[in-house]
Coordinates of N, CA and C in Angstrom, one line a residue:
Chain A
G1 N -11.8 78.4 134.1 CA -12.4 79.0 133.1 C -14.0 78.9 133.0
A2 N -14.8 79.7 132.0 CA -16.0 79.6 132.2 C -16.7 78.2 132.4
G3 N -16.1 77.3 131.8 CA -16.5 75.7 131.5 C -15.7 74.7 131.5
V4 N -16.0 73.7 131.5 CA -15.0 72.5 131.6 C -14.6 72.2 130.3
S5 N -13.3 72.2 130.1 CA -12.7 71.8 129.0 C -12.3 70.6 128.8
Q6 N -12.4 69.9 127.7 CA -11.5 68.6 127.2 C -10.9 68.5 126.2
S7 N -9.7 67.8 126.3 CA -9.0 67.9 124.9 C -8.3 66.4 125.0
P8 N -8.0 65.9 123.6 CA -8.2 66.4 122.4 C -9.8 66.2 122.0
R9 N -10.6 66.8 121.2 CA -11.7 66.6 120.9 C -12.3 65.4 120.3
Y10 N -11.2 64.9 119.6 CA -11.2 63.6 118.8 C -10.1 63.0 118.8
K11 N -10.1 61.9 119.3 CA -8.8 60.9 119.1 C -9.0 59.5 118.5
V12 N -7.8 59.3 117.2 CA -8.2 57.9 116.6 C -6.7 57.4 117.1
A13 N -7.2 56.3 118.0 CA -6.1 55.4 118.1 C -5.9 53.9 117.6
K14 N -4.6 53.5 117.3 CA -4.7 52.2 116.8 C -4.9 51.1 117.9
R15 N -5.2 50.1 117.7 CA -5.3 48.8 118.7 C -4.1 48.9 119.7
G16 N -4.0 48.8 120.8 CA -2.6 48.6 121.5 C -1.8 49.9 122.1
Q17 N -2.5 51.1 121.3 CA -1.9 52.4 121.8 C -2.4 52.7 123.0
D18 N -1.3 53.5 123.7 CA -1.8 54.2 124.8 C -2.1 55.6 124.7
V19 N -3.6 56.2 125.5 CA -4.1 57.4 125.1 C -4.1 58.1 126.5
A20 N -4.1 59.5 126.3 CA -4.1 60.2 127.6 C -5.4 61.3 127.3
L21 N -6.3 61.4 128.3 CA -7.6 62.4 127.8 C -7.3 63.4 129.0
R22 N -7.2 64.6 128.5 CA -7.2 65.7 129.8 C -8.7 66.5 129.9
C23 N -8.8 66.7 131.2 CA -10.0 67.6 131.5 C -9.7 68.6 132.4
D24 N -10.2 69.8 132.1 CA -9.9 70.9 132.6 C -11.2 71.7 133.5
P25 N -11.5 71.5 134.3 CA -12.9 71.6 135.2 C -12.6 73.3 135.6
I26 N -14.2 73.3 135.9 CA -14.1 74.9 136.4 C -13.5 75.2 137.8
S27 N -12.8 76.3 137.5 CA -12.0 76.9 138.6 C -12.6 76.8 139.8
G28 N -12.0 76.1 140.7 CA -12.6 76.3 142.0 C -13.7 75.0 142.5
H29 N -13.8 74.2 141.3 CA -14.9 73.3 141.5 C -13.9 71.9 142.3
V30 N -14.8 71.4 143.5 CA -14.1 70.7 144.1 C -14.2 69.0 143.6
S31 N -15.3 68.8 143.3 CA -15.7 67.2 142.4 C -15.5 67.2 141.0
L32 N -14.9 66.0 140.5 CA -14.6 66.0 139.2 C -15.1 64.6 139.1
F33 N -15.5 64.4 137.9 CA -16.0 63.0 137.5 C -15.7 62.7 135.9
W34 N -15.3 61.5 135.8 CA -15.3 61.1 134.1 C -16.5 59.7 134.0
Y35 N -16.9 60.1 132.9 CA -17.9 59.0 132.7 C -17.6 58.5 130.9
Q36 N -18.0 57.5 130.8 CA -17.6 56.7 129.5 C -19.1 56.5 128.7
Q37 N -19.2 57.0 127.6 CA -20.5 56.9 126.7 C -20.5 56.4 125.7
A38 N -20.9 55.2 125.4 CA -20.7 54.3 124.3 C -22.1 55.0 123.2
L39 N -21.9 54.8 122.0 CA -22.6 54.9 121.1 C -24.1 54.6 121.3
G40 N -25.0 55.4 121.5 CA -26.5 55.2 121.6 C -26.6 54.9 123.0
Q41 N -25.8 55.1 124.1 CA -26.0 54.7 125.5 C -26.0 56.0 126.3
G42 N -26.5 55.7 127.4 CA -26.3 57.0 128.5 C -25.0 56.8 129.1
P43 N -24.4 58.0 129.7 CA -23.1 57.9 130.2 C -23.0 56.8 131.6
E44 N -21.9 56.3 131.6 CA -21.5 55.5 132.4 C -20.4 55.9 133.5
F45 N -20.7 55.9 134.7 CA -19.6 56.4 135.5 C -18.4 55.7 135.5
L46 N -17.2 56.2 135.4 CA -16.0 55.6 135.6 C -15.2 55.9 137.0
T47 N -15.1 57.2 137.4 CA -14.3 57.5 138.5 C -14.7 58.9 139.1
Y48 N -14.4 59.2 140.4 CA -14.6 60.4 140.7 C -13.7 60.8 142.0
F49 N -13.1 62.3 141.8 CA -12.2 62.8 142.5 C -12.7 63.8 143.6
Q50 N -12.4 64.0 144.5 CA -12.7 65.0 145.4 C -11.2 65.7 145.6
N51 N -11.3 67.1 145.4 CA -9.9 67.6 145.2 C -8.9 66.6 144.5
E52 N -7.8 66.4 145.3 CA -6.7 65.4 144.4 C -7.0 63.8 144.5
A53 N -8.2 63.6 145.8 CA -8.3 62.1 146.2 C -9.2 61.5 145.2
Q54 N -8.7 60.5 145.0 CA -9.6 59.6 144.1 C -10.5 58.6 145.0
L55 N -11.7 59.2 145.1 CA -12.8 58.7 146.1 C -13.6 57.5 145.7
D56 N -13.4 57.2 144.6 CA -14.4 56.1 143.9 C -13.9 55.7 142.5
K57 N -13.4 54.7 142.3 CA -13.1 54.3 140.8 C -13.5 53.0 140.3
S58 N -14.9 52.7 141.0 CA -15.6 51.3 141.1 C -15.8 51.3 139.4
G59 N -16.0 52.2 138.4 CA -16.5 52.3 137.5 C -15.6 51.8 136.2
L60 N -14.0 51.9 136.8 CA -13.1 51.9 135.6 C -13.3 50.3 135.2
P61 N -13.3 50.2 134.0 CA -13.7 48.6 133.6 C -12.7 48.0 133.5
S62 N -11.4 48.4 133.6 CA -10.3 47.4 133.8 C -8.9 48.0 134.3
D63 N -7.9 47.2 134.5 CA -6.8 47.9 135.2 C -5.8 48.6 134.0
R64 N -6.4 48.5 132.7 CA -5.6 49.5 131.6 C -6.2 50.8 131.9
F65 N -7.2 51.2 132.4 CA -7.7 52.4 133.1 C -7.2 53.0 134.1
F66 N -6.6 54.4 134.0 CA -6.0 55.1 135.2 C -6.4 56.3 135.3
A67 N -6.8 57.1 136.2 CA -7.1 58.4 136.1 C -6.5 58.9 137.5
E68 N -6.1 60.3 137.2 CA -5.3 61.2 138.2 C -5.7 62.6 138.3
R69 N -5.6 63.4 139.3 CA -5.7 64.8 139.4 C -4.9 65.1 140.3
P70 N -3.5 65.2 140.3 CA -2.5 65.3 141.2 C -2.5 66.7 142.0
E71 N -3.1 67.7 141.3 CA -3.0 69.0 142.2 C -4.5 69.4 142.5
G72 N -5.4 68.6 142.4 CA -6.6 68.9 142.6 C -7.3 69.8 141.5
S73 N -6.8 70.1 140.4 CA -7.4 70.8 139.2 C -7.6 69.9 138.1
V74 N -6.7 70.0 137.0 CA -6.5 69.3 135.9 C -6.6 67.9 136.4
S75 N -7.4 67.0 135.1 CA -7.3 65.6 135.5 C -6.8 64.9 134.1
T76 N -6.5 63.8 134.4 CA -6.1 62.9 133.1 C -6.6 61.5 133.1
L77 N -7.3 61.3 132.1 CA -7.8 59.7 131.8 C -6.9 59.1 131.1
K78 N -6.2 58.1 131.6 CA -5.3 57.2 130.5 C -5.7 56.0 130.5
I79 N -5.7 55.6 129.2 CA -6.0 54.2 128.8 C -4.8 53.6 128.1
Q80 N -4.6 52.3 128.5 CA -3.4 51.8 128.3 C -3.8 50.5 127.2
R81 N -3.0 50.5 126.2 CA -3.1 49.0 125.4 C -4.8 48.8 125.0
T82 N -5.0 50.3 124.1 CA -6.5 50.3 123.8 C -6.8 49.2 123.4
Q83 N -8.3 49.0 123.5 CA -8.9 48.0 122.6 C -9.9 48.5 121.9
Q84 N -10.8 47.9 120.8 CA -11.8 48.6 120.1 C -12.8 48.8 121.1
E85 N -13.2 47.9 122.1 CA -14.3 48.2 122.8 C -14.0 49.6 123.7
D86 N -13.1 50.2 123.7 CA -12.9 51.4 124.6 C -13.3 52.6 123.6
S87 N -13.8 52.2 122.4 CA -14.4 53.3 121.6 C -15.5 54.0 122.2
A88 N -15.6 55.1 122.6 CA -16.7 55.9 123.2 C -16.3 57.5 123.1
V89 N -17.3 58.1 123.9 CA -17.1 59.4 124.1 C -16.9 59.3 125.7
Y90 N -15.7 60.0 126.1 CA -15.5 60.2 127.5 C -15.8 61.5 127.9
L91 N -16.7 61.7 129.0 CA -16.9 63.1 129.3 C -16.6 63.1 130.8
C92 N -16.0 64.5 131.0 CA -15.6 65.0 132.2 C -16.7 65.9 132.7
A93 N -16.9 65.9 134.1 CA -17.9 66.8 134.9 C -17.3 67.3 136.2
S94 N -17.7 68.7 136.5 CA -17.0 69.4 137.7 C -18.4 69.5 138.5
S95 N -18.0 69.9 139.7 CA -19.2 70.2 140.7 C -18.5 71.2 141.6
L96 N -19.2 72.0 142.3 CA -18.7 73.1 143.1 C -18.6 72.5 144.8
A97 N -19.5 71.4 144.8 CA -19.6 71.0 146.1 C -19.2 69.5 146.4
E98 N -19.1 68.7 147.3 CA -18.9 67.6 147.5 C -20.2 66.7 147.2
Y99 N -20.9 67.1 147.2 CA -22.3 66.4 147.0 C -23.1 67.0 145.7
G100 N -23.9 66.3 145.4 CA -24.5 66.6 144.1 C -25.5 67.9 144.0
I101 N -25.7 68.6 145.2 CA -26.8 69.5 145.3 C -26.8 70.6 144.2
Y102 N -25.6 71.1 143.8 CA -25.4 72.1 142.8 C -25.2 71.6 141.7
G103 N -25.8 70.6 141.2 CA -25.6 69.7 139.8 C -24.4 70.0 139.5
Y104 N -24.0 69.4 138.2 CA -22.8 68.8 137.7 C -22.8 69.7 136.0
T105 N -21.5 70.2 135.9 CA -21.2 70.9 134.5 C -20.3 70.0 133.8
F106 N -20.9 69.7 132.5 CA -20.3 68.6 131.7 C -19.5 69.6 130.5
G107 N -18.2 68.8 130.1 CA -17.5 69.3 129.1 C -18.2 68.7 127.8
S108 N -17.6 69.1 126.8 CA -18.1 68.3 125.4 C -17.6 67.0 125.0
G109 N -16.4 66.6 125.7 CA -16.2 65.2 125.7 C -15.0 64.8 124.7
T110 N -14.2 63.8 125.0 CA -13.5 63.4 124.0 C -13.9 62.1 123.2
R111 N -14.1 62.1 121.6 CA -14.3 60.9 121.0 C -13.4 60.0 120.6
L112 N -13.4 58.8 121.4 CA -12.0 58.0 121.2 C -12.3 57.0 120.2
T113 N -11.8 56.7 119.2 CA -11.8 55.6 118.0 C -10.7 55.1 118.0
V114 N -11.0 53.6 118.4 CA -9.8 52.8 118.2 C -10.1 51.9 117.0
V115 N -8.8 51.9 116.3 CA -9.1 51.2 115.1 C -7.9 49.8 114.9
Chain B
A1 N -29.5 49.5 145.6 CA -28.7 50.3 144.7 C -29.5 51.2 143.8
Q2 N -29.0 52.5 143.6 CA -30.0 53.3 142.9 C -29.8 52.9 141.4
S3 N -31.2 53.2 140.7 CA -31.1 53.0 139.3 C -32.3 53.9 138.8
V4 N -32.4 54.0 137.3 CA -33.3 54.6 136.7 C -34.0 54.4 135.4
T5 N -35.2 54.4 135.2 CA -35.6 53.9 134.1 C -36.4 55.0 133.1
Q6 N -36.1 55.1 131.9 CA -36.6 56.1 131.2 C -37.5 55.3 130.3
L7 N -38.6 55.6 130.1 CA -39.9 54.6 129.4 C -39.6 55.4 128.0
G8 N -39.6 54.4 127.0 CA -39.3 55.2 125.6 C -38.1 55.7 125.3
S9 N -37.4 54.9 124.2 CA -36.0 55.2 123.9 C -36.3 56.3 122.8
H10 N -37.4 56.3 122.4 CA -37.6 57.5 121.2 C -38.8 58.0 121.4
V11 N -39.1 59.0 121.5 CA -40.4 59.7 121.4 C -40.4 60.8 120.2
S12 N -41.3 60.7 119.5 CA -41.6 61.8 118.5 C -43.3 62.6 118.6
V13 N -42.9 63.7 118.6 CA -44.1 64.7 118.6 C -44.1 65.6 117.6
S14 N -45.3 66.2 117.4 CA -45.3 67.6 116.4 C -45.0 68.9 117.1
E15 N -44.5 69.6 115.9 CA -44.3 71.0 116.5 C -45.4 71.6 117.2
G16 N -45.2 72.3 118.2 CA -46.4 72.8 119.0 C -47.1 72.0 119.8
A17 N -46.8 70.5 119.6 CA -47.3 69.6 120.8 C -46.8 69.7 121.9
L18 N -47.5 68.7 123.1 CA -46.9 68.6 124.3 C -45.9 67.5 124.3
V19 N -44.8 67.7 125.1 CA -43.8 67.0 125.1 C -43.7 66.1 126.6
L20 N -43.8 65.0 126.7 CA -43.8 64.3 127.9 C -42.6 63.1 127.9
L21 N -41.7 63.1 128.7 CA -40.9 62.1 128.8 C -40.5 61.7 130.2
R22 N -40.7 60.6 130.3 CA -40.7 59.9 131.4 C -39.5 59.2 132.2
C23 N -39.5 59.5 133.6 CA -38.3 58.8 134.2 C -38.8 58.4 135.6
N24 N -38.5 57.1 136.1 CA -38.7 56.6 137.1 C -37.5 56.1 137.6
Y25 N -37.4 56.3 139.1 CA -36.2 55.8 139.8 C -36.3 55.1 141.0
S26 N -35.5 54.5 141.1 CA -35.7 53.2 142.3 C -34.6 53.7 143.5
S27 N -35.2 54.1 144.7 CA -34.4 54.3 145.9 C -35.1 54.2 146.9
S28 N -34.9 53.7 148.1 CA -35.5 53.8 149.3 C -35.5 55.1 150.1
V29 N -34.6 56.1 149.6 CA -34.4 57.5 149.7 C -34.5 58.5 148.8
P30 N -35.4 59.0 149.0 CA -35.5 60.2 147.8 C -34.1 60.8 147.2
P31 N -34.1 60.9 146.0 CA -32.4 61.2 145.6 C -32.6 62.7 145.0
Y32 N -31.7 63.4 145.1 CA -31.5 64.6 144.1 C -31.9 63.9 142.6
L33 N -32.5 64.8 142.0 CA -33.0 64.2 140.4 C -32.7 65.7 139.6
F34 N -32.0 64.9 138.6 CA -31.7 66.0 137.3 C -32.0 65.4 136.1
W35 N -32.4 66.6 135.2 CA -32.6 66.0 133.8 C -31.5 67.0 132.8
Y36 N -30.9 66.1 132.0 CA -29.9 66.7 131.1 C -30.2 66.7 129.5
V37 N -29.8 67.4 128.8 CA -30.1 67.3 127.1 C -28.6 67.3 126.7
Q38 N -28.8 66.5 125.8 CA -27.5 66.3 124.8 C -27.7 66.6 123.1
Y39 N -27.3 67.6 122.8 CA -27.5 68.0 121.1 C -26.3 67.1 120.7
P40 N -26.5 66.8 119.6 CA -25.3 66.0 118.6 C -23.9 66.6 118.9
N41 N -23.1 65.5 119.1 CA -21.7 66.1 119.1 C -21.3 66.9 120.1
Q42 N -22.3 67.0 121.3 CA -22.0 67.9 122.4 C -22.2 67.2 123.9
G43 N -21.6 68.1 124.7 CA -21.9 67.4 126.1 C -23.3 67.5 126.7
L44 N -23.2 67.5 127.9 CA -24.6 67.4 128.6 C -24.9 68.7 129.2
Q45 N -25.9 69.0 128.6 CA -26.4 70.6 129.4 C -27.7 70.3 130.3
L46 N -27.5 71.0 131.5 CA -28.5 70.7 132.7 C -29.6 71.5 132.2
L47 N -30.9 70.8 132.1 CA -32.1 71.6 132.0 C -32.6 71.9 133.4
L48 N -32.8 71.0 134.1 CA -33.4 71.2 135.6 C -33.2 70.2 136.6
K49 N -33.2 70.7 137.8 CA -32.8 69.8 139.0 C -33.9 69.8 140.0
Y50 N -34.1 68.8 141.0 CA -35.0 69.0 142.1 C -34.0 68.3 143.1
T51 N -33.9 69.2 144.4 CA -33.1 68.8 145.5 C -34.2 68.7 146.5
T52 N -34.7 69.7 147.0 CA -35.5 69.9 148.1 C -36.3 71.0 147.7
G53 N -37.6 70.9 148.5 CA -38.5 72.4 148.4 C -39.6 72.1 147.2
A54 N -39.7 72.8 146.6 CA -41.2 72.7 145.7 C -40.8 71.6 144.8
T55 N -41.9 70.9 144.8 CA -41.6 69.4 143.8 C -42.1 69.7 142.4
L56 N -42.4 70.9 141.9 CA -42.6 71.4 140.6 C -41.6 72.1 140.1
V57 N -40.6 71.8 139.3 CA -39.3 72.6 139.1 C -39.2 73.1 137.4
K58 N -39.0 74.2 137.5 CA -38.9 74.7 136.0 C -37.5 75.0 135.7
G59 N -37.3 74.8 134.6 CA -36.0 74.6 134.0 C -35.8 75.6 132.5
I60 N -34.6 75.7 132.1 CA -34.4 76.3 130.8 C -35.2 75.6 129.7
N61 N -35.6 76.6 128.7 CA -36.2 76.3 127.5 C -37.4 75.9 127.7
G62 N -38.2 76.4 128.6 CA -39.5 76.2 129.1 C -39.9 74.6 129.2
F63 N -38.9 74.1 129.8 CA -39.2 72.4 130.1 C -39.5 72.8 131.8
E64 N -40.3 71.7 132.4 CA -40.6 71.7 133.7 C -40.4 70.3 134.2
A65 N -40.4 69.9 135.6 CA -40.6 68.4 135.9 C -41.4 68.3 137.2
E66 N -41.9 67.6 137.6 CA -42.6 67.4 138.8 C -42.1 66.1 139.7
F67 N -41.8 66.3 140.8 CA -41.1 65.2 141.5 C -42.3 64.6 142.2
K68 N -42.5 63.2 141.9 CA -43.7 62.6 142.7 C -43.0 61.3 143.5
K69 N -43.1 61.7 144.7 CA -42.4 60.6 145.6 C -43.2 59.2 145.5
S70 N -44.4 59.5 145.4 CA -45.4 58.2 145.7 C -45.3 57.3 144.4
E71 N -45.0 57.9 143.3 CA -44.7 57.4 142.2 C -43.4 57.1 141.6
T72 N -42.3 57.4 142.6 CA -40.9 57.5 142.5 C -40.8 58.1 141.1
S73 N -41.4 59.2 140.3 CA -41.1 59.4 138.8 C -40.7 61.1 139.3
F74 N -40.3 61.4 138.2 CA -39.8 63.0 137.8 C -39.7 63.1 136.3
H75 N -41.1 63.2 135.7 CA -41.4 63.2 134.4 C -41.0 64.7 133.7
L76 N -40.3 64.6 132.8 CA -40.1 66.0 132.1 C -41.1 66.6 131.2
T77 N -41.7 67.8 131.2 CA -42.7 67.9 130.1 C -42.4 69.2 129.6
K78 N -43.1 69.9 128.3 CA -42.9 71.2 128.0 C -44.2 71.2 126.9
P79 N -44.9 72.1 127.3 CA -46.3 72.4 126.7 C -46.2 72.4 125.2
S80 N -45.2 73.2 124.7 CA -45.4 73.3 123.1 C -44.1 72.8 122.5
A81 N -43.9 71.8 121.7 CA -42.5 71.5 121.3 C -42.1 72.3 120.1
H82 N -40.7 72.6 120.2 CA -40.2 73.3 119.4 C -39.2 72.6 118.4
M83 N -38.9 73.1 117.2 CA -37.9 72.1 116.3 C -36.5 72.2 116.9
S84 N -36.3 73.2 117.8 CA -34.7 73.1 118.3 C -34.7 72.4 119.8
D85 N -36.0 71.7 120.1 CA -35.9 70.6 121.1 C -35.5 69.1 120.7
A86 N -35.4 69.0 119.7 CA -34.7 68.0 119.1 C -33.4 67.4 119.6
A87 N -33.4 66.3 120.2 CA -32.1 66.2 121.1 C -32.2 64.7 121.9
E88 N -31.4 64.4 122.7 CA -31.2 63.3 123.5 C -31.7 63.8 125.1
Y89 N -32.2 63.0 125.7 CA -32.7 63.7 127.1 C -32.4 62.4 128.0
F90 N -31.7 62.8 129.3 CA -31.3 61.9 130.1 C -31.8 62.1 131.7
C91 N -32.5 61.4 132.4 CA -32.8 61.6 133.7 C -31.6 60.9 134.5
A92 N -31.6 61.6 135.6 CA -30.1 61.2 136.4 C -30.5 61.5 137.8
P93 N -30.4 60.4 138.8 CA -30.6 60.7 140.1 C -29.3 60.6 140.9
V94 N -29.1 61.2 141.7 CA -28.1 61.4 142.6 C -28.5 60.9 144.0
V95 N -28.1 60.0 144.5 CA -28.7 59.6 146.0 C -28.1 60.6 147.0
Q96 N -28.8 61.1 148.1 CA -28.6 62.2 148.8 C -27.3 61.4 149.9
G97 N -26.2 62.2 149.5 CA -25.2 62.0 150.3 C -23.7 61.5 149.4
A98 N -24.4 60.8 148.3 CA -23.6 60.5 147.4 C -23.1 61.3 146.6
Q99 N -22.3 61.3 145.7 CA -22.0 62.2 144.7 C -22.3 62.1 143.0
K100 N -22.1 60.7 142.9 CA -22.3 60.4 141.4 C -23.7 60.5 140.8
L101 N -23.8 60.9 139.6 CA -25.1 60.8 138.8 C -25.2 59.2 138.0
V102 N -26.4 58.7 138.1 CA -26.7 57.5 137.6 C -27.6 57.5 136.5
F103 N -27.3 57.3 135.4 CA -27.9 58.1 134.1 C -28.7 57.1 133.6
G104 N -29.9 57.1 133.3 CA -31.0 56.4 132.2 C -30.3 56.3 130.8
Q105 N -30.8 55.3 130.1 CA -30.6 55.1 128.8 C -30.6 56.1 127.8
G106 N -31.5 56.9 128.3 CA -31.9 58.1 127.5 C -33.1 58.1 126.4
T107 N -33.5 59.2 126.1 CA -34.8 59.2 125.1 C -34.5 60.4 124.2
R108 N -34.4 59.8 123.0 CA -34.1 60.7 121.8 C -35.6 61.2 121.3
L109 N -35.7 62.7 121.4 CA -37.0 63.3 121.0 C -36.7 63.8 119.6
T110 N -37.7 63.4 118.9 CA -37.8 64.0 117.5 C -38.9 64.9 117.4
I111 N -38.7 65.9 116.8 CA -40.1 67.2 116.5 C -40.4 67.0 115.0
N112 N -41.5 66.8 114.7 CA -42.1 66.6 113.3 C -42.4 67.9 113.0
P113 N -42.3 68.6 111.8 CA -42.5 69.7 111.2 C -44.4 69.7 111.0

């Protein structure tokens, strides 16, 4: 597609519920990133994929967070047993190359509210 | 470890005035440097980037930034502010050879009529 597509756009979850957030990157983009952006803050890195390989998951805040990209294209970020502190905008970005030289294209994000 | 500091969480200028948003990075190796803009309820849009070559970089919407290695800075400027420039701006370096962007806290730019 022309851009990075994320769905759903908005998600309200009850505390304790599991959620799945989808990212559809630009076709052919090798690298895919997930970021978490709390209200009034800059995005914080969560995890990085190069094709289907998850090369860096150092930013995942707990073992409740899990991400996958099984075929090297679409990625899913799953949050189990959601907590109020998980409320944030989750941004996905993709890049043509393995390294950042070409820049990164971001999706519009999924706003998760845990009530 | 790579880090970035954006001085001023909130900058307010008059329409037509100079815009200056400050960014300093800390890295032993000059990184790639990016400025992104975020409008309300939207994702991040790339304004400009520095990777190699000319240190003065021009971006979209009349913005430009100059990479100064000696000052470890990459400040964003625009000669004349427009109302449509009101948004959140993020500076983000990437260490060469690495992949992930490291974002600053952001600067909210307000334009006064």
